[in-house]
């Protein structure tokens, strides 16, 4: 299905409000979802990603790698001896479909957890349903923060783990003038608010900021403004098929990567493979994982996945690896909850409540040790910066020595602190389900 402005507008009223208001508070609901596992039946999980449309480039791999991960888990005996059964749906890069399929997976399929979404817009489209049912979403990619829910576990980087190192690195290496280009929805805009803070601290200057519709492939006007502004580098939060078009047109219009590179939060190995390595070479990406990481676990992961029936797209990348990790975070959380209350009594919310502090060790995690924060249920990880090479792989040019704590309110300190029970303000008041 073609991704158009009309598709963008076809979403629920709740999602529209969430897109417009990054700090929306949704009051609690009494419609809590009970235990979903029955003796003798597999553990059903919903895989809610786009297999078609403008978001299929990164999201198809999320579906594939989760099937690979659950195959691994099942071959090793499942979870407490019970196999996991993925229920796969195609969200079609349409926010209304994400919302519709979420209800189907929870109410009809009775899944124990949802794994889904690549954009914050789609996440915000489904969260009202997830929270109303007191269910559980594993959101396995980067996002802007400024949320505090009791129904989400995120295995990707927040802004303070993503652009906070990238911006000063690029200013030091290439110069102070920066042009921001992003897709037109909440994640790029909120990410750029964070990037402006890091840019000011680094002594940089914002010389332009443009947003293009999700799925758009027309960058002529934006590139014209970039040419006039003459930035030292471009900071990109363009996603999906638009990201590929942007890099292609950058080179086709005669821009030189050595004098004005693109520093991205999204353009990894899969996007580079889709556009062709010549269009990606020389540009930069901030991510916790790269296929080129040299450790035994990653080598085993890359080799095993690419040789499997799920490795048809020919590469691994950070969004995929974070999705892979989410399966093992789910496994550990369910095992911990089952030990405390019996697997047949475990609810989706109970899995979340038992997941704080869960560690995925070096032997399982291709990027190395990560763990889930006990308060905000985001991930402690080590940020890295890579530069794309001529063969489409990335050379790591900077890596954090220590794990960085996830801080969903890094540029909104007055909003409060995200705790396991809700957003706690300075006056002690607690708000639940803040999106």
CSV table of C-alpha atoms in Angstrom, one decimal:
chain,number,residue,atom,x,y,z
A,1,UNK,CA,0.0,0.0,0.0
A,2,UNK,CA,1.3,3.4,-0.9
A,3,UNK,CA,2.0,5.6,2.1
A,4,UNK,CA,0.3,9.0,1.5
A,5,UNK,CA,-0.8,12.0,3.5
A,6,UNK,CA,-4.3,10.6,3.5
A,7,UNK,CA,-3.0,7.4,5.3
A,8,UNK,CA,-1.3,9.6,7.8
A,9,UNK,CA,-4.6,11.3,8.7
A,10,UNK,CA,-6.4,8.0,9.1
A,11,UNK,CA,-5.8,7.3,12.7
A,12,UNK,CA,-7.7,7.4,16.0
A,13,UNK,CA,-8.6,10.5,17.9
A,14,UNK,CA,-6.4,9.3,20.8
A,15,UNK,CA,-3.4,8.9,18.5
A,16,UNK,CA,-4.0,12.4,17.0
A,17,UNK,CA,-4.1,13.9,20.4
A,18,UNK,CA,-0.9,12.0,21.4
A,19,UNK,CA,0.9,13.2,18.3
A,20,UNK,CA,0.0,16.8,19.1
A,21,UNK,CA,0.8,16.6,22.8
A,22,UNK,CA,3.9,14.8,23.9
A,23,UNK,CA,3.0,14.8,27.6
A,24,UNK,CA,-0.6,13.6,27.3
A,25,UNK,CA,-1.9,12.0,30.5
A,26,UNK,CA,-4.4,9.2,30.1
A,27,UNK,CA,-6.2,8.3,33.3
A,28,UNK,CA,-6.2,4.7,34.5
A,29,UNK,CA,-8.9,2.1,33.5
A,30,UNK,CA,-10.5,-0.7,35.4
A,31,UNK,CA,-10.4,-2.9,32.2
A,32,UNK,CA,-7.3,-4.7,33.4
A,33,UNK,CA,-6.4,-7.8,31.3
A,34,UNK,CA,-6.1,-11.1,33.2
A,35,UNK,CA,-3.9,-14.1,32.8
A,36,UNK,CA,-3.6,-15.1,29.1
A,37,UNK,CA,-1.7,-18.5,29.4
A,38,UNK,CA,-3.6,-21.8,29.7
A,39,UNK,CA,-2.2,-25.2,30.6
A,40,UNK,CA,-1.2,-27.2,27.5
A,41,UNK,CA,-1.4,-24.2,25.2
A,42,UNK,CA,1.5,-22.2,23.7
A,43,UNK,CA,2.4,-18.6,24.8
A,44,UNK,CA,1.0,-16.4,22.2
A,45,UNK,CA,2.7,-13.1,21.4
A,46,UNK,CA,1.7,-10.5,18.8
A,47,UNK,CA,4.2,-9.2,16.2
A,48,UNK,CA,2.8,-5.8,15.1
A,49,UNK,CA,5.1,-4.4,12.3
A,50,UNK,CA,4.6,-3.2,8.8
A,51,UNK,CA,5.4,-5.7,6.1
A,52,UNK,CA,4.3,-3.4,3.3
A,53,UNK,CA,4.4,0.4,2.7
A,54,UNK,CA,7.0,3.0,3.5
A,55,UNK,CA,8.0,1.6,6.8
A,56,UNK,CA,8.6,-2.0,5.6
A,57,UNK,CA,12.3,-1.5,5.1
A,58,UNK,CA,13.2,-1.5,8.8
A,59,UNK,CA,10.0,-3.2,10.1
A,60,UNK,CA,10.0,-6.4,8.1
A,61,UNK,CA,13.3,-7.3,9.6
A,62,UNK,CA,11.8,-6.8,13.1
A,63,UNK,CA,9.2,-9.5,12.3
A,64,UNK,CA,11.9,-11.8,10.9
A,65,UNK,CA,14.3,-11.5,13.7
A,66,UNK,CA,11.6,-12.1,16.4
A,67,UNK,CA,10.6,-15.3,14.6
A,68,UNK,CA,14.3,-16.2,14.7
A,69,UNK,CA,14.6,-15.4,18.4
A,70,UNK,CA,11.5,-17.3,19.4
A,71,UNK,CA,12.7,-20.3,17.3
A,72,UNK,CA,15.9,-20.2,19.3
A,73,UNK,CA,14.0,-20.0,22.6
A,74,UNK,CA,11.6,-22.9,21.6
A,75,UNK,CA,14.5,-25.1,20.5
A,76,UNK,CA,16.1,-24.5,23.9
A,77,UNK,CA,12.9,-25.7,25.7
A,78,UNK,CA,10.6,-22.6,25.4
A,79,UNK,CA,9.8,-20.6,28.5
A,80,UNK,CA,9.3,-22.8,31.5
A,81,UNK,CA,8.9,-25.7,29.1
A,82,UNK,CA,6.1,-23.9,27.1
A,83,UNK,CA,6.7,-22.9,23.4
A,84,UNK,CA,6.1,-19.4,22.2
A,85,UNK,CA,3.8,-18.9,19.3
A,86,UNK,CA,4.1,-15.6,17.3
A,87,UNK,CA,1.0,-14.1,15.8
A,88,UNK,CA,2.1,-12.0,12.8
A,89,UNK,CA,0.1,-9.1,11.4
A,90,UNK,CA,0.9,-6.5,8.8
A,91,UNK,CA,0.3,-2.9,10.0
A,92,UNK,CA,0.7,-1.7,6.4
A,93,UNK,CA,2.5,1.6,7.4
A,94,UNK,CA,-0.9,2.9,8.4
A,95,UNK,CA,-1.5,4.3,11.9
A,96,UNK,CA,-5.2,3.3,11.9
A,97,UNK,CA,-4.2,-0.3,11.1
A,98,UNK,CA,-1.7,-0.4,14.0
A,99,UNK,CA,-4.6,0.6,16.3
A,100,UNK,CA,-7.0,-1.8,14.8
A,101,UNK,CA,-4.6,-4.8,14.9
A,102,UNK,CA,-3.7,-4.0,18.5
A,103,UNK,CA,-7.3,-4.6,19.5
A,104,UNK,CA,-7.5,-7.8,17.5
A,105,UNK,CA,-4.3,-9.2,19.0
A,106,UNK,CA,-5.3,-8.4,22.6
A,107,UNK,CA,-9.1,-9.2,22.4
A,108,UNK,CA,-9.4,-11.9,19.8
A,109,UNK,CA,-5.9,-13.6,19.8
A,110,UNK,CA,-5.4,-13.1,23.5
A,111,UNK,CA,-1.7,-12.6,23.2
A,112,UNK,CA,0.4,-12.3,26.3
A,113,UNK,CA,2.5,-9.4,25.0
A,114,UNK,CA,2.9,-7.2,22.0
A,115,UNK,CA,6.1,-6.5,20.1
A,116,UNK,CA,5.7,-3.7,17.7
A,117,UNK,CA,6.1,-0.3,16.0
A,118,UNK,CA,9.0,1.5,14.6
A,119,UNK,CA,7.8,5.1,14.7
A,120,UNK,CA,6.6,7.0,17.8
A,121,UNK,CA,3.5,7.9,15.8
A,122,UNK,CA,2.5,4.3,15.6
A,123,UNK,CA,3.4,3.6,19.2
A,124,UNK,CA,1.3,6.5,20.3
A,125,UNK,CA,-1.6,5.2,18.1
A,126,UNK,CA,-1.7,1.9,20.0
A,127,UNK,CA,-0.7,2.9,23.6
A,128,UNK,CA,-4.2,4.1,24.6
A,129,UNK,CA,-5.5,0.5,23.9
A,130,UNK,CA,-2.5,-1.1,25.6
A,131,UNK,CA,-2.9,1.0,28.7
A,132,UNK,CA,-6.7,0.7,28.9
A,133,UNK,CA,-6.3,-3.1,28.9
A,134,UNK,CA,-3.3,-2.9,31.3
A,135,UNK,CA,-1.4,-5.0,28.7
A,136,UNK,CA,2.3,-5.0,27.7
A,137,UNK,CA,4.2,-3.5,24.7
A,138,UNK,CA,7.8,-4.2,23.9
A,139,UNK,CA,8.9,-1.2,21.9
A,140,UNK,CA,12.2,-2.3,20.3
A,141,UNK,CA,13.8,0.8,18.8
A,142,UNK,CA,14.9,4.4,19.6
A,143,UNK,CA,12.5,7.0,20.7
A,144,UNK,CA,12.4,10.5,22.1
A,145,UNK,CA,11.4,9.8,25.7
A,146,UNK,CA,9.0,12.2,27.5
A,147,UNK,CA,6.8,9.2,28.4
A,148,UNK,CA,6.2,7.3,31.6
A,149,UNK,CA,3.8,4.4,31.3
A,150,UNK,CA,3.3,1.2,33.3
A,151,UNK,CA,2.8,-0.9,30.2
A,152,UNK,CA,5.9,-0.5,28.0
A,153,UNK,CA,9.4,-1.9,28.0
A,154,UNK,CA,11.8,-0.2,25.5
A,155,UNK,CA,15.0,-1.9,24.4
A,156,UNK,CA,16.3,0.9,22.1
A,157,UNK,CA,18.2,4.1,23.0
A,158,UNK,CA,16.6,7.3,24.3
A,159,UNK,CA,17.8,10.7,23.1
A,160,UNK,CA,20.4,11.0,25.9
A,161,UNK,CA,21.8,7.7,24.7
A,162,UNK,CA,21.6,8.6,21.0
A,163,UNK,CA,22.2,12.1,19.9
A,164,UNK,CA,23.9,13.4,23.1
A,165,UNK,CA,27.3,12.0,21.9
A,166,UNK,CA,26.7,12.4,18.2
A,167,UNK,CA,26.1,16.1,18.1
A,168,UNK,CA,29.4,17.2,19.9
A,169,UNK,CA,31.3,14.6,17.9
A,170,UNK,CA,30.2,16.0,14.6
A,171,UNK,CA,30.7,19.6,15.7
A,172,UNK,CA,34.3,18.8,16.7
A,173,UNK,CA,35.1,16.9,13.5
A,174,UNK,CA,33.3,19.0,10.9
A,175,UNK,CA,32.3,22.4,12.2
A,176,UNK,CA,29.6,24.3,14.1
A,177,UNK,CA,26.9,24.9,11.5
A,178,UNK,CA,24.2,22.3,11.4
A,179,UNK,CA,21.0,21.8,9.3
A,180,UNK,CA,18.3,19.6,10.8
A,181,UNK,CA,16.2,17.4,8.4
A,182,UNK,CA,13.4,15.1,9.7
A,183,UNK,CA,10.3,13.2,8.9
A,184,UNK,CA,7.2,15.1,10.0
A,185,UNK,CA,6.0,13.5,13.2
A,186,UNK,CA,6.7,13.4,16.9
A,187,UNK,CA,10.0,11.5,17.1
A,188,UNK,CA,12.0,13.7,14.8
A,189,UNK,CA,10.6,16.9,16.4
A,190,UNK,CA,11.2,15.8,19.9
A,191,UNK,CA,14.6,14.4,19.0
A,192,UNK,CA,15.6,17.7,17.5
A,193,UNK,CA,14.5,19.5,20.7
A,194,UNK,CA,17.1,17.3,22.5
A,195,UNK,CA,19.7,17.8,19.7
A,196,UNK,CA,19.3,21.6,20.1
A,197,UNK,CA,20.3,21.3,23.7
A,198,UNK,CA,23.4,19.2,22.9
A,199,UNK,CA,24.2,21.6,20.0
A,200,UNK,CA,24.1,24.7,22.2
A,201,UNK,CA,26.3,23.0,24.8
A,202,UNK,CA,28.8,22.1,22.0
A,203,UNK,CA,28.9,25.7,20.8
A,204,UNK,CA,27.2,24.9,17.5
A,205,UNK,CA,24.7,26.9,15.4
A,206,UNK,CA,21.5,25.7,13.9
A,207,UNK,CA,21.3,27.2,10.3
A,208,UNK,CA,18.1,25.4,9.2
A,209,UNK,CA,15.4,23.0,10.2
A,210,UNK,CA,13.0,21.2,7.7
A,211,UNK,CA,10.4,18.4,8.0
A,212,UNK,CA,9.0,16.3,5.2
A,213,UNK,CA,5.9,14.1,5.2
A,214,UNK,CA,6.4,10.5,6.1
A,215,UNK,CA,6.9,8.5,2.9
A,216,UNK,CA,7.8,11.5,0.8
A,217,UNK,CA,10.6,11.1,-1.7
A,218,UNK,CA,10.9,14.7,-2.9
A,219,UNK,CA,13.9,16.4,-1.3
A,220,UNK,CA,14.7,19.0,-4.0
A,221,UNK,CA,13.4,22.0,-2.1
A,222,UNK,CA,15.1,20.9,1.1
A,223,UNK,CA,18.4,20.3,-0.6
A,224,UNK,CA,18.2,23.7,-2.1
A,225,UNK,CA,17.9,25.3,1.3
A,226,UNK,CA,20.8,23.2,2.5
A,227,UNK,CA,22.9,24.4,-0.4
A,228,UNK,CA,22.1,28.0,0.5
A,229,UNK,CA,22.7,27.5,4.2
A,230,UNK,CA,26.1,25.8,3.7
A,231,UNK,CA,26.1,23.8,7.0
A,232,UNK,CA,29.1,21.9,8.2
A,233,UNK,CA,27.0,18.8,8.5
A,234,UNK,CA,23.4,17.6,8.3
A,235,UNK,CA,21.6,16.0,11.3
A,236,UNK,CA,18.9,13.6,10.0
A,237,UNK,CA,15.9,12.1,11.6
A,238,UNK,CA,14.4,11.0,8.3
A,239,UNK,CA,13.0,7.5,8.4
A,240,UNK,CA,11.9,4.6,6.2
A,241,UNK,CA,11.8,4.9,2.4
A,242,UNK,CA,12.2,8.7,2.7
A,243,UNK,CA,15.6,8.1,4.3
A,244,UNK,CA,16.8,6.1,1.3
A,245,UNK,CA,15.5,8.8,-1.1
A,246,UNK,CA,17.2,11.5,0.9
A,247,UNK,CA,20.7,9.9,0.8
A,248,UNK,CA,20.3,9.1,-2.9
A,249,UNK,CA,19.3,12.7,-3.9
A,250,UNK,CA,22.0,14.1,-1.7
A,251,UNK,CA,24.7,12.5,-3.9
A,252,UNK,CA,22.8,13.0,-7.1
A,253,UNK,CA,22.6,16.7,-6.4
A,254,UNK,CA,26.4,16.9,-6.2
A,255,UNK,CA,26.8,17.2,-2.4
A,256,UNK,CA,30.1,15.9,-1.1
A,257,UNK,CA,30.2,13.6,2.0
A,258,UNK,CA,33.7,14.6,3.0
A,259,UNK,CA,32.7,18.3,3.4
A,260,UNK,CA,29.1,18.0,4.5
A,261,UNK,CA,28.2,14.5,5.8
A,262,UNK,CA,24.9,13.4,7.1
A,263,UNK,CA,24.8,12.3,10.8
A,264,UNK,CA,21.8,10.1,11.3
A,265,UNK,CA,19.9,8.3,14.1
A,266,UNK,CA,18.3,5.8,11.7
A,267,UNK,CA,20.4,5.1,8.6
A,268,UNK,CA,21.9,1.7,9.3
A,269,UNK,CA,23.0,-1.4,7.4
A,270,UNK,CA,19.5,-2.3,6.1
A,271,UNK,CA,18.8,1.3,4.7
A,272,UNK,CA,22.3,1.3,3.2
A,273,UNK,CA,21.8,-2.0,1.5
A,274,UNK,CA,18.4,-0.8,0.1
A,275,UNK,CA,19.9,2.5,-1.3
A,276,UNK,CA,23.3,1.1,-2.4
A,277,UNK,CA,26.6,1.4,-0.4
A,278,UNK,CA,27.8,4.2,-2.7
A,279,UNK,CA,25.0,6.4,-1.3
A,280,UNK,CA,25.8,5.6,2.3
A,281,UNK,CA,29.5,5.7,2.3
A,282,UNK,CA,31.1,8.4,4.5
A,283,UNK,CA,27.9,9.2,6.4
A,284,UNK,CA,27.5,8.6,10.2
A,285,UNK,CA,25.1,6.8,12.5
A,286,UNK,CA,24.7,6.7,16.2
A,287,UNK,CA,23.5,3.4,17.5
A,288,UNK,CA,24.3,0.8,20.3
A,289,UNK,CA,24.8,-2.0,17.7
A,290,UNK,CA,26.6,-2.4,14.4
A,291,UNK,CA,26.9,-5.7,12.4
A,292,UNK,CA,30.7,-5.1,12.5
A,293,UNK,CA,31.0,-5.5,16.3
A,294,UNK,CA,33.8,-7.9,17.0
A,295,UNK,CA,32.7,-10.3,19.7
A,296,UNK,CA,31.8,-14.0,19.7
A,297,UNK,CA,28.1,-13.5,20.5
A,298,UNK,CA,27.6,-11.1,17.6
A,299,UNK,CA,29.6,-13.3,15.2
A,300,UNK,CA,27.3,-16.2,16.1
A,301,UNK,CA,24.2,-14.0,15.8
A,302,UNK,CA,25.1,-12.6,12.4
A,303,UNK,CA,26.1,-16.0,11.0
A,304,UNK,CA,23.1,-17.8,12.4
A,305,UNK,CA,20.5,-15.2,11.4
A,306,UNK,CA,21.8,-14.7,7.9
A,307,UNK,CA,22.0,-18.4,7.2
A,308,UNK,CA,18.5,-19.0,8.6
A,309,UNK,CA,15.3,-18.8,6.6
A,310,UNK,CA,14.7,-15.4,8.1
A,311,UNK,CA,17.9,-13.8,6.8
A,312,UNK,CA,16.7,-13.0,3.3
A,313,UNK,CA,17.5,-9.3,3.5
A,314,UNK,CA,21.2,-10.0,3.9
A,315,UNK,CA,22.3,-7.9,6.8
A,316,UNK,CA,21.8,-7.2,10.5
A,317,UNK,CA,21.3,-3.7,12.0
A,318,UNK,CA,20.7,-2.0,15.2
A,319,UNK,CA,16.9,-1.8,15.0
A,320,UNK,CA,16.8,-5.5,14.3
A,321,UNK,CA,19.3,-6.4,17.2
A,322,UNK,CA,17.2,-4.3,19.7
A,323,UNK,CA,14.2,-6.3,18.6
A,324,UNK,CA,16.0,-9.5,19.1
A,325,UNK,CA,16.9,-8.5,22.6
A,326,UNK,CA,13.3,-7.7,23.4
A,327,UNK,CA,12.4,-11.4,23.0
A,328,UNK,CA,15.0,-12.4,25.6
A,329,UNK,CA,13.9,-9.6,27.9
A,330,UNK,CA,10.3,-11.0,27.6
A,331,UNK,CA,11.6,-14.5,28.3
A,332,UNK,CA,13.4,-13.4,31.5
A,333,UNK,CA,10.5,-11.3,32.7
A,334,UNK,CA,8.0,-14.1,32.2
A,335,UNK,CA,10.2,-16.6,33.9
A,336,UNK,CA,10.7,-14.2,36.9
A,337,UNK,CA,6.9,-13.6,37.1
A,338,UNK,CA,6.1,-17.3,36.8
A,339,UNK,CA,8.5,-18.1,39.7
A,340,UNK,CA,6.7,-15.6,41.9
A,341,UNK,CA,3.1,-16.4,41.1
A,342,UNK,CA,2.9,-19.5,38.8
A,343,UNK,CA,2.8,-19.2,35.0
A,344,UNK,CA,-0.9,-19.7,34.7
A,345,UNK,CA,-1.5,-16.7,36.9
A,346,UNK,CA,0.8,-14.4,35.1
A,347,UNK,CA,-0.7,-11.3,33.5
A,348,UNK,CA,0.9,-9.0,31.0
A,349,UNK,CA,1.3,-6.3,33.6
A,350,UNK,CA,2.9,-8.8,36.0
A,351,UNK,CA,5.6,-9.5,33.4
A,352,UNK,CA,6.3,-5.8,33.2
A,353,UNK,CA,6.4,-5.4,37.0
A,354,UNK,CA,8.9,-8.3,37.3
A,355,UNK,CA,11.2,-7.0,34.5
A,356,UNK,CA,13.0,-4.2,36.3
A,357,UNK,CA,16.7,-5.0,36.6
A,358,UNK,CA,16.6,-7.9,34.1
A,359,UNK,CA,20.0,-8.3,32.5
A,360,UNK,CA,20.8,-9.8,29.1
A,361,UNK,CA,24.4,-10.9,29.4
A,362,UNK,CA,27.2,-10.8,26.9
A,363,UNK,CA,26.6,-14.5,26.0
A,364,UNK,CA,23.2,-13.6,24.7
A,365,UNK,CA,23.3,-9.9,23.6
A,366,UNK,CA,25.2,-9.2,20.4
A,367,UNK,CA,25.9,-5.6,21.5
A,368,UNK,CA,27.1,-6.8,24.9
A,369,UNK,CA,25.5,-6.6,28.3
A,370,UNK,CA,22.3,-4.5,28.7
A,371,UNK,CA,19.8,-4.3,31.5
A,372,UNK,CA,16.3,-2.9,32.1
A,373,UNK,CA,16.1,0.1,34.4
A,374,UNK,CA,14.1,-0.7,37.5
A,375,UNK,CA,12.2,2.6,37.5
A,376,UNK,CA,11.5,3.7,33.9
A,377,UNK,CA,11.8,0.3,32.1
A,378,UNK,CA,14.1,1.6,29.4
A,379,UNK,CA,17.5,0.1,28.7
A,380,UNK,CA,21.0,0.7,30.0
A,381,UNK,CA,23.4,0.4,27.1
A,382,UNK,CA,26.6,1.7,25.5
A,383,UNK,CA,26.1,4.2,22.7
A,384,UNK,CA,28.4,4.1,19.7
A,385,UNK,CA,29.1,6.1,16.5
A,386,UNK,CA,29.8,4.4,13.2
A,387,UNK,CA,30.9,5.7,9.8
A,388,UNK,CA,29.6,3.9,6.7
A,389,UNK,CA,32.2,2.3,4.6
A,390,UNK,CA,32.3,1.6,0.9
A,391,UNK,CA,31.0,-2.0,1.3
A,392,UNK,CA,28.0,-0.8,3.4
A,393,UNK,CA,29.4,-1.9,6.8
A,394,UNK,CA,30.2,0.6,9.5
A,395,UNK,CA,33.5,1.4,11.2
A,396,UNK,CA,33.0,2.3,14.8
A,397,UNK,CA,34.7,5.6,15.4
A,398,UNK,CA,33.6,6.2,19.0
A,399,UNK,CA,32.2,4.0,21.7
A,400,UNK,CA,31.1,4.7,25.3
A,401,UNK,CA,33.3,3.0,27.8
A,402,UNK,CA,30.5,2.8,30.4
A,403,UNK,CA,26.8,2.0,30.2
A,404,UNK,CA,24.6,5.1,30.0
A,405,UNK,CA,21.4,5.3,32.0
A,406,UNK,CA,18.2,5.9,30.1
A,407,UNK,CA,16.7,9.3,31.0
A,408,UNK,CA,13.3,9.9,29.4
A,409,UNK,CA,13.0,13.4,30.7
A,410,UNK,CA,16.6,14.6,30.1
A,411,UNK,CA,15.6,18.0,28.7
A,412,UNK,CA,12.4,18.2,30.8
A,413,UNK,CA,13.7,18.0,34.4
A,414,UNK,CA,10.8,20.0,35.7
A,415,UNK,CA,8.4,17.4,34.5
A,416,UNK,CA,9.5,15.0,37.3
A,417,UNK,CA,11.1,11.6,37.5
A,418,UNK,CA,9.7,8.5,35.9
A,419,UNK,CA,9.2,5.8,38.5
A,420,UNK,CA,7.8,2.2,38.2
A,421,UNK,CA,4.5,3.5,39.4
A,422,UNK,CA,4.3,6.7,37.4
A,423,UNK,CA,5.7,10.2,36.8
A,424,UNK,CA,6.6,11.7,40.2
A,425,UNK,CA,6.6,15.5,40.2
A,426,UNK,CA,8.7,17.7,42.5
A,427,UNK,CA,5.6,18.3,44.7
A,428,UNK,CA,5.3,14.5,45.2
A,429,UNK,CA,2.2,14.1,43.0
A,430,UNK,CA,2.2,10.9,40.9
A,431,UNK,CA,0.7,10.7,37.4
A,432,UNK,CA,0.2,7.3,35.7
A,433,UNK,CA,0.2,6.6,32.0
A,434,UNK,CA,1.9,9.7,30.8
A,435,UNK,CA,2.4,9.7,27.0
